[in-house]
Amino acid sequence: MTDAVHYGIKENTENKTKTTDKRKNKRDLRYLPFLLPGAVGVIVFIIIPFADSARRSFLTNITLEWCGLDNYRAVFNNEAFALAMKNTLRFTAVCLPLLTAVSFMIAYVLSKLIHARLIRSVLLFPMAIPTATMVLIWQILFADSGCINGILTYLGKGTVRFLGEGSFWLLVGSYIWKNLGYTVLLWLTGIESISSSLCEAAKTDGAGEVQCLVYIIMPSLRPTLYTITIISFLNSFKVFREAYLLAGSYPHRDIYLMQHLFSNWFAEMDLGKMAAAAVCVFTVVFVAAALLKKVWDREW
Amino acid sequence: MLVYIFFAVLCAAVMLPVIMMVLLSLNDETELASAIMPLESGKGFCAPDPLPFFPTFSHYKKLMLYTPEFYRVFFNSLRNTAVILVCQVLFAAPSAWAFSRMKSRHSKLLFDMYVIFMLMPFQVTMLSQYLLLDRLGLMDTSAALILPAVFSTFPVFIMYRSFSQIPEDVLDHARIDGAGEFTIFLRIGLPMGRSGMLAAVTLGFLDLWNMVEQPLAFIKDKRLLPLSVYLPMIDKGSEGIVLAASVITLIPAVFVFIIGQDELEAGMISSGIKE
């Protein structure tokens, strides 16, 4: 008896979600003309070509015969691939948390200042600077006989090979330099959207500055964190511009990135390997994005 | 007070490279040559003068008068960027509007796919773009840079967030008054989602003006290169011209930055709030 009732209810709600789904689908159809032009372009210029290149990953390079997993085997046995993936992962693993944390601290302090506008603009400015315009200046500053080494020597600290062993950290630095302002801006808009009365109310109840930060501000910034993670991740791949323009196709092995590998294989027209490696990188990014979304969608 | 000192130092450090570039471009030939000599000889260290002893615009003059290809390359960058941005808005704004209004599971799935492809580095789609462009016979043409960029999903993502801020009630009122979906988009959607669209255009400009990967892969003809790849290719020994060209390349980006900065903030305010 109870079972029957139970099932009855279940069936009922199932039907309901189905009908609302149908209604939603029907309602959505009127937006199809808006969506279609862009979506057709995305499908024709991005998705289908990618599927095609994924197919290529199972074919031989020139004769285009089926070769099973040979390309993947070649990629996984390739030392350059291992090095490039390791470096790229290391770069992302260092930069994302570093940028997020540093920018949050700066944004939090800035949100308490009155004259924050100018500082914000100055910090934001590097994102407007094309990489190519800075190449010569980076060399003057960071070359073995550059300014910075001059100053270090003057201070008796010896020289650092910024374009050699130190290149990984130079790249991290340039990533932070370029993206700090934008990330600070994202945090600031997030912080400013939290009503200040919340914190004040908490403080009259005896909460301290730190408690306010940890229990009120930080939890409300979860959506901002999501946006920041996505945008910083996206931009982390663009350090290739600095790395390539400063050090060329074969930089110091610490900054030989996945991007270098692809462009070198492309120059050699090693398309089979490229296709297989593209599928691998796609999978890694896909899994990372799916995980991020899962964390984001979870109820907290 | 200590905080202000910290920020003053930080800001100075951030701006230093740019200030240095502008000042060095005003140095005269001999002063510049002696400043950067250690780069080639490896002896001693670079020590550019903080203030040029004989400020001069001679490098700019040389660039303008004796480097005609600079105009062409500058125009390439300008045209590519403008065409891409206009097309991006034409395609992305309606798409973003549709995504922000659609509620079904299919549309959410498609949007997730857009985000996934947005996150992919260029190198993942490099081969597929090459195969497509090669088949279309567009390799080594400006279209190879323009066409794939037009359908970038990044502007859709940015615009989507600001369109989603518009409450459905507003649209329902318009519907009751007899407005069609297209009118609603033009009269309500576009004006209310303005900041998101301008933010997308500003971010798009700054990124496209800095385009490196695509021309490197798809363009061999030097006459079709954009500034962002041409600049580092200027001959060694004409550093003055490189600096002058760099400053001129920077100007449009600064211009867009100054105009777009407020929109960037406004566009981000709407996107910071949860949908």
XYZ file of C-alpha atoms in Angstrom:
575
model
C 0.000 0.000 0.000
C 2.643 2.453 1.046
C 4.785 1.251 -1.819
C 2.039 1.929 -4.300
C 1.528 5.421 -2.968
C 5.224 5.963 -3.022
C 5.520 4.867 -6.639
C 2.506 6.896 -7.581
C 4.146 10.057 -6.305
C 7.379 9.217 -8.012
C 5.685 8.661 -11.335
C 3.824 11.867 -10.957
C 6.913 14.000 -10.386
C 8.684 12.236 -13.223
C 5.830 13.166 -15.540
C 5.930 16.692 -14.290
C 9.644 17.165 -14.984
C 9.094 15.682 -18.414
C 6.335 18.102 -19.267
C 8.245 21.105 -17.924
C 11.232 19.918 -19.937
C 9.073 19.763 -23.027
C 7.636 23.161 -22.330
C 11.128 24.545 -21.839
C 12.272 23.010 -25.115
C 9.322 24.477 -26.942
C 9.853 27.889 -25.387
C 13.523 27.740 -26.289
C 12.788 27.167 -29.950
C 11.952 30.820 -30.497
C 15.576 31.702 -29.689
C 16.879 29.392 -32.376
C 17.199 32.170 -34.992
C 19.431 34.091 -32.570
C 21.582 31.096 -31.796
C 21.869 29.531 -35.220
C 24.232 31.842 -37.175
C 26.886 31.786 -34.460
C 26.387 28.111 -33.649
C 26.714 27.069 -37.302
C 29.988 28.983 -37.470
C 31.270 27.365 -34.294
C 30.282 23.910 -35.529
C 31.723 24.394 -39.023
C 34.920 26.197 -38.034
C 35.732 24.655 -34.674
C 33.887 21.488 -33.765
C 33.797 19.573 -37.078
C 37.445 20.385 -37.919
C 38.447 19.227 -34.467
C 36.559 15.970 -34.903
C 38.297 15.596 -38.253
C 41.732 16.119 -36.723
C 40.844 13.647 -33.967
C 40.131 11.128 -36.737
C 43.522 11.977 -38.232
C 45.169 10.880 -35.012
C 44.437 7.270 -36.001
C 45.815 7.634 -39.529
C 49.347 7.617 -40.891
C 50.961 10.900 -41.745
C 51.062 10.972 -45.544
C 49.265 7.952 -46.906
C 46.369 8.442 -44.462
C 46.033 4.732 -43.773
C 44.585 3.368 -40.574
C 47.361 2.826 -38.055
C 45.473 2.333 -34.819
C 47.196 3.809 -31.795
C 50.638 4.167 -33.414
C 50.539 7.956 -33.232
C 49.603 7.869 -29.576
C 52.394 5.406 -28.883
C 54.825 7.721 -30.665
C 53.590 10.688 -28.642
C 53.826 8.934 -25.296
C 57.303 7.639 -26.055
C 58.420 11.096 -27.108
C 60.735 12.758 -24.600
C 59.900 16.256 -25.800
C 56.217 15.574 -25.190
C 56.866 14.441 -21.628
C 59.029 17.493 -20.966
C 56.556 19.913 -22.540
C 53.590 18.503 -20.641
C 55.534 18.524 -17.385
C 56.568 22.159 -17.865
C 53.099 23.299 -18.865
C 51.460 21.546 -15.926
C 54.098 22.948 -13.581
C 53.542 26.431 -14.933
C 49.775 26.208 -14.477
C 50.110 24.651 -11.041
C 52.398 27.478 -9.884
C 50.685 30.400 -11.591
C 46.992 29.811 -10.938
C 47.152 29.630 -7.126
C 49.822 32.332 -6.960
C 47.887 34.781 -9.110
C 44.607 34.056 -7.344
C 46.067 34.488 -3.864
C 48.215 37.566 -4.538
C 45.449 39.334 -6.423
C 42.958 38.574 -3.668
C 45.198 40.082 -1.009
C 45.774 43.189 -3.100
C 42.067 43.512 -3.903
C 41.098 43.097 -0.259
C 43.488 45.847 0.842
C 42.440 48.073 -2.069
C 38.768 47.674 -1.150
C 39.562 49.415 2.156
C 41.413 52.345 0.562
C 39.837 55.528 -0.688
C 42.176 56.351 -3.547
C 42.069 52.907 -5.073
C 40.992 53.933 -8.564
C 44.338 55.112 -9.845
C 46.165 52.121 -8.392
C 43.649 49.811 -10.021
C 44.167 51.428 -13.421
C 47.937 51.262 -13.163
C 47.846 47.588 -12.215
C 45.470 46.914 -15.091
C 47.653 48.654 -17.643
C 50.049 45.788 -18.567
C 47.199 43.800 -20.066
C 47.053 46.434 -22.806
C 50.713 46.068 -23.727
C 51.372 43.864 -26.760
C 54.077 41.302 -26.016
C 56.038 42.177 -29.134
C 56.587 45.763 -28.010
C 58.290 44.595 -24.829
C 60.792 42.122 -26.265
C 63.686 44.569 -26.458
C 62.942 45.995 -23.019
C 62.843 42.521 -21.451
C 66.214 41.857 -23.007
C 67.684 45.094 -21.707
C 66.335 44.299 -18.250
C 66.862 40.548 -17.968
C 69.713 39.557 -20.283
C 72.885 38.178 -18.693
C 74.393 41.627 -19.071
C 71.083 43.426 -18.513
C 70.114 46.123 -16.021
C 68.871 43.824 -13.293
C 72.061 41.795 -13.292
C 73.975 45.071 -13.228
C 72.142 46.092 -10.080
C 72.566 42.642 -8.505
C 76.287 42.733 -9.175
C 76.524 46.226 -7.758
C 74.838 44.941 -4.602
C 77.318 42.082 -4.545
C 74.700 39.359 -5.117
C 76.161 37.898 -8.297
C 74.206 37.434 -11.517
C 71.130 35.384 -12.315
C 70.609 33.869 -15.761
C 67.029 35.048 -16.213
C 66.877 33.766 -19.779
C 68.566 30.501 -18.804
C 68.004 28.660 -15.529
C 65.816 31.444 -14.202
C 63.548 31.539 -17.247
C 60.712 29.599 -15.629
C 60.357 32.211 -12.917
C 60.756 35.041 -15.401
C 57.813 33.567 -17.278
C 55.809 33.267 -14.055
C 56.670 36.889 -13.322
C 55.560 38.122 -16.706
C 52.300 36.174 -16.393
C 51.609 37.780 -13.021
C 52.635 41.209 -14.345
C 50.214 40.916 -17.228
C 47.234 39.370 -15.432
C 47.429 40.796 -11.929
C 45.409 43.944 -12.639
C 42.545 42.172 -14.340
C 42.283 39.580 -11.599
C 42.383 42.297 -8.931
C 39.587 44.041 -10.812
C 37.490 40.869 -10.859
C 37.999 40.360 -7.113
C 37.225 44.018 -6.400
C 33.950 43.979 -8.299
C 33.093 40.822 -6.387
C 33.943 42.369 -3.033
C 32.075 45.568 -3.848
C 28.937 43.639 -4.736
C 28.735 42.322 -1.160
C 26.635 44.705 0.853
C 28.817 46.396 3.454
C 25.988 46.351 5.987
C 26.449 42.594 6.352
C 29.947 43.028 7.715
C 28.955 45.955 9.889
C 26.102 43.990 11.413
C 28.482 41.140 12.145
C 30.933 43.539 13.743
C 28.337 44.969 16.100
C 27.688 41.373 17.136
C 31.354 41.132 18.060
C 32.902 39.657 14.956
C 36.440 40.761 14.155
C 37.959 41.825 10.846
C 39.311 38.338 10.185
C 36.043 36.598 11.033
C 34.223 38.954 8.732
C 36.659 38.132 5.952
C 36.515 34.383 6.456
C 32.808 33.911 7.162
C 31.147 36.634 5.107
C 33.357 37.932 2.341
C 35.092 34.758 1.226
C 31.985 32.554 0.929
C 30.169 35.189 -1.116
C 33.063 35.374 -3.559
C 32.689 31.811 -4.798
C 31.172 32.886 -8.147
C 34.015 35.367 -8.605
C 36.553 32.633 -7.916
C 34.973 30.539 -10.657
C 35.254 33.355 -13.205
C 38.823 34.094 -12.135
C 39.885 30.468 -12.403
C 38.429 30.155 -15.895
C 39.957 33.398 -17.180
C 43.358 32.864 -15.561
C 43.507 29.320 -16.911
C 42.655 30.583 -20.389
C 45.337 33.252 -20.185
C 47.982 30.890 -18.824
C 48.365 29.367 -22.287
C 49.195 32.777 -23.719
C 52.593 33.012 -21.994
C 53.793 31.209 -25.092
C 53.902 34.644 -26.695
C 56.482 35.871 -24.202
C 58.396 32.608 -24.237
C 58.497 32.417 -28.012
C 59.249 36.049 -28.793
C 61.982 36.197 -26.165
C 63.606 32.805 -26.590
C 62.402 31.389 -29.920
C 61.358 27.867 -30.869
C 63.867 26.098 -28.641
C 64.108 27.978 -25.330
C 65.759 26.754 -22.139
C 64.395 23.308 -21.278
C 62.558 24.628 -18.209
C 60.219 26.667 -20.369
C 59.836 24.320 -23.299
C 56.040 24.328 -23.222
C 53.348 22.250 -24.855
C 52.832 25.241 -27.195
C 56.456 25.080 -28.414
C 56.106 21.385 -29.092
C 53.003 21.860 -31.223
C 54.470 24.668 -33.247
C 57.689 22.713 -33.833
C 55.795 19.614 -34.923
C 53.722 21.865 -37.143
C 56.862 23.292 -38.722
C 58.011 19.722 -39.417
C 54.521 18.841 -40.687
C 54.358 15.963 -38.244
C 50.575 15.973 -38.437
C 49.874 12.518 -37.057
C 51.697 13.218 -33.819
C 50.107 16.661 -33.606
C 46.642 15.157 -33.948
C 47.291 12.580 -31.247
C 48.836 15.164 -28.908
C 45.925 17.546 -29.535
C 43.499 14.828 -28.477
C 45.574 14.248 -25.318
C 45.678 17.939 -24.386
C 41.990 18.242 -25.207
C 41.257 15.396 -22.806
C 43.311 16.961 -20.017
C 41.658 20.373 -20.410
C 38.247 18.735 -20.727
C 38.690 16.805 -17.486
C 39.950 19.925 -15.705
C 36.961 21.937 -16.931
C 34.513 19.183 -15.971
C 35.998 18.957 -12.477
C 35.818 22.723 -12.084
C 32.190 22.713 -13.126
C 31.385 19.860 -10.783
C 32.921 21.709 -7.833
C 31.120 24.847 -8.898
C 27.686 23.218 -9.254
C 27.893 21.457 -5.902
C 25.686 22.941 -3.210
C 27.804 24.442 -0.420
C 50.585 55.066 5.166
C 52.753 51.973 4.829
C 50.083 50.551 2.550
C 50.333 53.546 0.236
C 54.097 53.234 0.077
C 53.715 49.562 -0.815
C 51.300 50.411 -3.607
C 53.465 53.258 -4.866
C 56.411 50.858 -5.189
C 54.216 48.201 -6.807
C 52.774 50.667 -9.319
C 56.230 52.009 -10.154
C 57.512 48.481 -10.727
C 54.550 47.665 -12.940
C 54.975 50.775 -15.057
C 58.759 50.753 -15.209
C 59.151 48.748 -18.449
C 56.757 51.016 -20.333
C 58.335 54.220 -19.080
C 61.710 52.820 -19.987
C 60.542 52.019 -23.493
C 59.193 55.502 -24.111
C 62.276 57.226 -22.712
C 64.695 55.011 -24.607
C 62.873 55.676 -27.858
C 63.715 59.358 -27.387
C 67.422 58.688 -26.931
C 69.661 59.682 -29.775
C 71.598 57.119 -31.770
C 74.884 57.164 -29.851
C 73.286 57.282 -26.440
C 71.050 54.326 -27.271
C 73.925 52.390 -28.804
C 76.062 52.783 -25.714
C 73.146 51.860 -23.461
C 72.440 48.537 -25.162
C 75.970 47.668 -26.196
C 76.495 45.124 -23.393
C 73.642 43.048 -24.875
C 75.818 42.128 -27.836
C 79.333 42.428 -26.472
C 78.481 40.708 -23.179
C 80.845 43.067 -21.376
C 79.535 45.195 -18.551
C 75.844 45.753 -17.955
C 73.109 47.759 -19.656
C 72.646 51.057 -17.895
C 70.271 53.221 -19.871
C 70.082 56.847 -18.773
C 66.901 57.571 -16.875
C 66.540 60.779 -18.832
C 67.705 61.154 -22.416
C 70.531 63.649 -22.657
C 69.506 64.883 -26.100
C 65.836 63.945 -26.478
C 65.046 63.458 -30.135
C 62.293 62.145 -32.353
C 64.768 61.031 -34.982
C 63.881 57.337 -34.644
C 60.227 58.137 -35.222
C 61.153 60.196 -38.257
C 63.217 57.367 -39.652
C 60.423 54.896 -39.038
C 57.882 57.116 -40.778
C 60.044 58.077 -43.736
C 62.264 55.115 -44.471
C 60.246 52.114 -43.365
C 57.245 51.953 -45.709
C 56.427 48.354 -44.786
C 55.615 49.545 -41.285
C 52.497 51.286 -42.634
C 51.366 48.128 -44.376
C 51.896 45.981 -41.312
C 50.160 48.530 -39.110
C 47.233 48.547 -41.506
C 47.141 44.724 -41.508
C 46.781 44.683 -37.749
C 44.170 47.397 -37.773
C 42.075 45.798 -40.501
C 42.265 42.252 -39.109
C 41.328 43.420 -35.639
C 38.457 45.619 -36.840
C 36.930 42.981 -39.121
C 37.197 40.273 -36.465
C 35.642 42.448 -33.753
C 32.703 43.584 -35.890
C 31.941 40.019 -36.958
C 32.392 38.716 -33.426
C 29.760 41.122 -32.141
C 27.393 40.276 -35.017
C 27.585 36.548 -34.297
C 28.284 36.426 -30.586
C 25.696 38.928 -29.293
C 22.626 37.062 -30.631
C 24.143 33.728 -29.562
C 24.848 35.005 -26.070
C 21.326 36.437 -25.884
C 19.833 33.102 -26.895
C 21.964 31.220 -24.341
C 21.024 33.639 -21.581
C 17.304 33.143 -22.282
C 17.120 29.442 -23.058
C 16.357 27.184 -20.135
C 16.364 23.648 -21.587
C 18.999 21.077 -20.826
C 20.176 20.922 -24.455
C 21.039 24.586 -24.525
C 22.971 24.303 -21.251
C 24.890 21.392 -22.727
C 25.753 23.345 -25.858
C 26.871 26.290 -23.748
C 29.135 24.021 -21.700
C 30.644 22.877 -24.980
C 31.294 26.515 -25.904
C 33.092 27.022 -22.589
C 35.178 23.879 -23.158
C 36.320 25.082 -26.574
C 36.955 28.532 -25.156
C 39.367 26.999 -22.652
C 41.283 25.073 -25.294
C 44.659 26.623 -26.083
C 45.154 27.610 -29.712
C 47.575 24.720 -30.204
C 44.846 22.130 -29.700
C 42.818 23.523 -32.591
C 45.856 24.545 -34.634
C 45.967 21.346 -36.687
C 42.235 21.266 -37.298
C 42.226 24.907 -38.355
C 45.158 24.256 -40.638
C 43.436 21.301 -42.332
C 40.311 23.379 -42.846
C 42.112 26.485 -44.124
C 44.254 24.357 -46.406
C 41.179 22.709 -47.901
C 39.564 26.108 -48.430
C 42.774 27.390 -50.031
C 43.054 30.163 -47.450
C 46.501 29.409 -46.060
C 48.807 32.417 -46.229
C 45.959 34.897 -46.613
C 44.536 37.349 -44.098
C 41.350 35.296 -44.076
C 43.307 32.549 -42.294
C 43.678 34.913 -39.345
C 40.214 36.411 -39.531
C 37.812 33.559 -40.224
C 38.540 31.240 -37.262
C 38.762 34.190 -34.852
C 35.285 35.399 -35.815
C 33.740 32.312 -34.246
C 35.728 32.428 -31.040
C 33.438 31.500 -28.158
C 35.090 33.856 -25.669
C 32.895 36.906 -26.469
C 29.809 34.695 -26.143
C 30.930 33.774 -22.628
C 31.514 37.390 -21.563
C 28.302 38.733 -23.119
C 26.245 35.830 -21.772
C 26.985 36.846 -18.221
C 25.747 40.381 -18.640
C 22.663 39.352 -20.635
C 21.682 36.901 -17.890
C 21.360 39.819 -15.476
C 18.253 41.068 -17.287
C 15.204 39.738 -15.404
C 12.735 37.693 -17.438
C 9.877 39.840 -16.010
C 11.028 42.833 -18.010
C 10.797 40.806 -21.192
C 7.401 39.394 -20.236
C 6.045 42.919 -19.867
C 7.315 43.755 -23.320
C 5.709 40.574 -24.670
C 2.357 41.529 -23.167
C 2.682 44.865 -24.923
C 3.050 42.940 -28.153
C 6.792 43.201 -28.770
C 8.313 40.441 -30.897
C 11.416 38.539 -29.834
C 13.611 40.451 -32.260
C 12.353 43.822 -31.038
C 12.920 42.724 -27.460
C 16.518 41.812 -28.288
C 17.154 45.135 -30.049
C 15.312 47.420 -27.637
C 15.907 45.726 -24.284
C 18.664 43.148 -24.655
C 21.260 45.228 -26.460
C 20.968 48.406 -24.357
C 20.883 46.531 -21.052
C 23.694 44.180 -21.997
C 25.793 47.020 -23.347
C 28.548 46.872 -20.758
C 29.117 43.167 -21.281
C 29.391 43.665 -25.035
C 31.832 46.553 -24.653
C 33.869 44.507 -22.185
C 34.030 41.689 -24.729
C 35.137 44.111 -27.456
C 37.801 45.690 -25.235
C 39.220 42.336 -24.146
C 38.983 41.147 -27.747
C 40.887 44.131 -29.081
C 43.698 43.824 -26.566
C 44.063 40.139 -27.331
C 43.813 40.423 -31.129
C 46.244 43.348 -31.259
C 48.659 40.955 -29.543
C 47.991 38.007 -31.896
C 51.106 35.825 -32.187
C 50.235 32.141 -32.534
C 47.950 32.327 -35.563
C 50.178 34.413 -37.888
C 53.152 32.297 -36.856
C 51.377 29.162 -38.017
C 49.294 30.315 -40.963
C 51.179 33.217 -42.579
C 54.416 32.931 -44.519
C 54.119 36.055 -46.664
C 55.839 38.820 -44.716
C 53.578 41.452 -46.218
C 50.563 39.931 -44.468
C 52.055 39.803 -40.992
C 50.472 41.807 -38.178
C 52.527 44.154 -35.995
C 52.677 41.705 -33.123
C 54.861 39.334 -35.133
C 56.581 41.860 -37.375
C 58.124 43.936 -34.584
C 60.588 41.347 -33.245
C 61.628 40.619 -36.836
C 63.040 44.089 -37.498
C 66.800 43.821 -38.148
C 69.239 43.854 -35.312
C 71.161 47.083 -35.222
C 68.113 49.286 -35.706
C 66.991 49.188 -32.071
C 65.935 52.825 -32.255
C 63.425 52.008 -34.953
C 62.209 48.972 -33.012
C 61.580 51.165 -29.973
C 59.789 53.832 -31.968
C 57.663 51.172 -33.692
C 56.897 49.621 -30.310
C 55.685 52.905 -28.898
C 53.483 53.487 -31.933
C 52.101 49.949 -31.687
C 51.294 50.561 -28.071
C 49.296 53.734 -28.751
C 46.083 52.170 -30.168
C 46.071 49.604 -27.366
C 46.425 52.343 -24.738
C 43.687 54.306 -26.436
C 41.281 51.360 -26.360
C 42.340 50.593 -22.806
C 41.536 54.097 -21.598
C 38.152 54.164 -23.315
C 37.229 50.588 -22.479
C 38.438 50.491 -18.917
C 35.210 51.703 -17.338
C 33.195 49.316 -19.476
C 35.528 46.542 -18.437
C 34.650 47.256 -14.842
C 30.934 47.664 -15.490
C 30.866 44.509 -17.594
C 32.634 42.642 -14.845
C 30.341 43.857 -12.098
C 27.470 42.141 -13.801
C 29.495 39.008 -14.339
C 30.728 38.781 -10.785
C 27.250 38.117 -9.470
C 25.941 34.602 -9.609
C 23.526 33.867 -12.408
